[in-house]
Amino acid sequence: MSEQFRRKTSDEILESISNIQRGRLKIILGAVSGSGKTYHLLLEGNELKKRGIDVVVGIVSKPCSPKTLKQLGSLELIPAIEWEQNGHGEQDLDLEGIYKRNPEVVLVDRLAHENHRHAKNPTRLDDVKELIKNEISVITTINIYELKGVKEVAEQLLKLPFHLQVTVPEDTLTNADEVRLLDVTPEAILKRLQKGEIEKKDEGLLQFYNNGNLATLRELSLRYLAEEVEENLTEQREQEGLLGPSGATERILVCAQYHLNGSILIRRGDQIAKRLGGEFIIATFISKTRKLSKEEEIFKRSMQKLITKLKGTFIEIIMKEDEIADEIVGFSMQHQITRIILGQSKKSAWEEMINGSIINKILRKSKNIDVFIVADRGKAFGERIIPAMKTEKRSGNPYHRLTADELHEKVEGVKRGTFKIYIGAAPGVGKTYTMLREANHLKENGLDVVIGLLETHGRKETASQVGNLEIVPRKLIPYKNVLLEEMDLDAIMIRNPEVVLIDELAHTNVPGIKNRKRYQDVMTILNSGISVISTMNIQHIESLNDSVKQITGVSVRETVPDSILQLADELELIDISPKALRQRMVEGDIYAKDKVEQSLSHFFKTQNLIALRELALRELADEVDDRLESLKRKEGVRGPWRENEVIFVSVNLRADSERLIRRGFRIAYRLKANWFVIFVKYQKELRTDEELILDKLVSLTHRLGGHFVLHTTRNKRSVVNDIKKQLHDKKATQIILSQAARTRWQEMKGGSIVVRLLREARHLDVLIVAD
């Protein structure tokens, strides 16, 4: 706290003044050449020019597609310095020409470029830094593999070399004032390549243009930017004095002692972190009064080698022996840990009653952190607990004749329309605008495109993109003495276009309409053979409901089941920085002026927008990875998964059980696991309110694709035995429980189902979800 009152030194004052005067750097990031970075660079330049900003073009890559040349429009071009290298034409920035013209902003394509040997600066990045120092702002473009550190990772993943003349330092994105990811699906890029819209200057790079490689680079872009965004979020939360996890990402702590099972816990932690797209830290808690034995020293060296190999973060903490639970919880709070990973207790029930249990102490103290207890599989299955890489199952007999049902299913799949969804982190990022722009492009190419439902929310820029697109009139529905407008499903089906645009996928229809939700209307349209392009925000994904509430404090009621996203042929993220989004809000481009101040101080707070952006980047990266795995890719950014996972979620009739089911689904989906929800009823009749809760739990489980197991037992004492029987019958590998709502005294007096299951299911992984 005293730091904020310290007087600044002369050097610090000079640096602050220099930063005020310097230009801004914005980077448009793409996964690969052909993502449309140059097009969007020029598009942004034109938008700035409309707002009265003095913009010039310093470098634009050649050759350009007709679509990109059209965007050049009336922008002023400062001629580049032309030269040749190995028969290829090269361009350097004309710094003197730019300084003479002295614009506010200069557009510079392809940041990763080596200048002519006689140029003033060795690289284009050095030119850009000089311009910024001289109070000229720069908007530029770069591919993810042109970052030095990322290039090496990309080469390992693709098992192909990138023959690049130059890369830029890995901290280039960190030092930029704004980074925007241009997310494009592999399908879209391959179509552009087929049409000859992608520059073939570097033939060597064309070997990367297949679905798997493009998806891997796309996932890498999403994850890399998510890491950058997380750093911004951490800084923002620290400034606001906020402690604990943000809700946007997983941060996993493995508590491993220098023991035989230490390496097992580390490997399991690494596997969980990769599957959930999170960071993992390994901490060892050492007593200050006891020296390590020779055996412990050997285990320490072995574990350190493993941690280095897995690229984890290792911390050794010296403490008093009886304070280990406090130390683990304290460390977790300080480092914003979302999940603590521990080994199973070796103590008997009697020993735990007398001396207590570290696990139980941590559970009582860590009310907002999940605790994951790794199975003690040694007794039942031997020492090896990490299965080998999943192998492909044998396909069915190729001579097998399809049954009538199988034939119908395949025919329906062929007839079904194509489904594309634009996803954003928040309202106002430009989803509808981009959807309309794509629709106009499709119409120019001869496709029959109509607007089924459009919500412009009064945004002039969005409305201007409608152009000549046909709009299917909405249907008027009488409801509570008023007429409400809804999408006319029947009219769309009768019109029978090739493509229909349907905004706001998560919308709930007016009561009385055939389908309750708009996504159900979309399924009907798709099944009739009509393709659909739609939009939604990240907060409307069913299983993210709790994360969004933790981030924003807002409980989102309109949701879309995750299965609908899995059915989509293409998912595309519309990315924008929180700063730019808030600026749009201030300028009245998102909501009416009277709502701006309230929105900026609530949902559109900088901290919320950063967290939602990170959530969106990570979620889409996971989706990309999952789709690649469905194409039978052996291993990718997140590595192989465990084989034959079966997850059980044990619920009661408490209010937080829906949250537990959503968490169970997300884990099961990321681990490729079968999953069940179990409720054991021991009273004869449920109250009306309890019946309603149970109905909700069953409905949510089925909506998310799980199986609900309802079991009735004689009395409360039999609950654990009944759960154990179900776990055994279904060959469960993991059980998910909620933290006990009972005090220590209540547990001692009446027992605890959680504590009993922990003790009697030591052969399973157990996840205790935070309260």
Coordinates of N, CA and C in Angstrom, one line a residue, residues 21-23 25 93-96 98-99 106 111 115 119-138:
Q21 N 3.1 10.7 -24.6 CA 3.2 11.2 -25.9 C 3.4 10.1 -27.0
R22 N 3.7 8.9 -26.7 CA 3.9 7.9 -27.7 C 2.6 7.5 -28.4
G23 N 2.8 6.9 -29.6 CA 1.7 6.4 -30.3 C 1.2 5.1 -29.8
L25 N 0.0 0.9 -30.3 CA 0.2 -0.2 -31.2 C -0.9 -1.2 -31.1
L93 N 9.0 -0.1 -45.3 CA 8.3 1.1 -45.0 C 9.2 2.3 -45.4
D94 N 8.6 3.3 -46.0 CA 9.3 4.6 -46.3 C 9.1 5.5 -45.1
L95 N 10.0 5.4 -44.2 CA 9.9 6.1 -42.9 C 9.9 7.6 -43.2
E96 N 10.8 8.1 -44.1 CA 10.9 9.5 -44.4 C 9.6 10.0 -45.0
I98 N 6.6 8.8 -44.5 CA 5.6 8.8 -43.4 C 5.8 10.0 -42.5
Y99 N 7.1 10.3 -42.1 CA 7.3 11.5 -41.3 C 6.9 12.8 -41.9
V106 N -0.8 4.9 -39.0 CA -0.3 4.2 -40.2 C -0.6 2.7 -40.2
L111 N 4.0 -7.7 -39.9 CA 5.0 -7.2 -39.0 C 6.3 -8.0 -39.0
N115 N 14.1 -6.1 -43.2 CA 14.3 -5.0 -44.1 C 15.5 -5.3 -45.0
A119 N 18.8 -0.7 -45.1 CA 17.7 0.1 -44.5 C 18.1 0.7 -43.2
K120 N 17.4 1.7 -42.7 CA 17.7 2.4 -41.4 C 17.7 1.4 -40.3
N121 N 16.6 0.6 -40.2 CA 16.4 -0.4 -39.2 C 16.4 -1.8 -39.8
P122 N 16.9 -2.8 -39.0 CA 17.0 -4.2 -39.5 C 15.7 -4.9 -39.8
T123 N 14.6 -4.5 -39.0 CA 13.3 -5.2 -39.2 C 12.2 -4.2 -39.2
R124 N 11.0 -4.7 -39.7 CA 9.8 -3.9 -39.7 C 9.3 -3.6 -38.3
L125 N 9.5 -4.5 -37.4 CA 9.2 -4.3 -36.0 C 10.0 -3.1 -35.4
D126 N 11.2 -2.9 -35.8 CA 12.0 -1.8 -35.4 C 11.5 -0.5 -36.0
D127 N 11.0 -0.6 -37.2 CA 10.4 0.6 -37.9 C 9.2 1.0 -37.1
V128 N 8.4 0.0 -36.7 CA 7.1 0.3 -36.0 C 7.4 0.9 -34.6
K129 N 8.4 0.4 -33.9 CA 8.8 1.0 -32.6 C 9.2 2.4 -32.8
E130 N 9.9 2.7 -33.8 CA 10.4 4.1 -34.1 C 9.2 5.0 -34.3
L131 N 8.2 4.6 -35.1 CA 7.1 5.4 -35.4 C 6.3 5.7 -34.1
I132 N 6.1 4.7 -33.3 CA 5.4 4.8 -32.0 C 6.1 5.9 -31.1
K133 N 7.4 5.8 -31.1 CA 8.2 6.8 -30.3 C 7.9 8.2 -30.8
N134 N 7.7 8.3 -32.1 CA 7.5 9.6 -32.7 C 6.0 10.0 -32.8
E135 N 5.2 9.4 -31.9 CA 3.8 9.8 -31.7 C 2.9 9.5 -32.9
I136 N 3.3 8.5 -33.7 CA 2.4 8.0 -34.7 C 2.0 6.6 -34.3
S137 N 0.7 6.4 -34.3 CA 0.1 5.1 -33.9 C 0.2 4.1 -35.1
V138 N 0.3 2.8 -34.8 CA 0.4 1.8 -35.8 C -0.6 0.7 -35.6

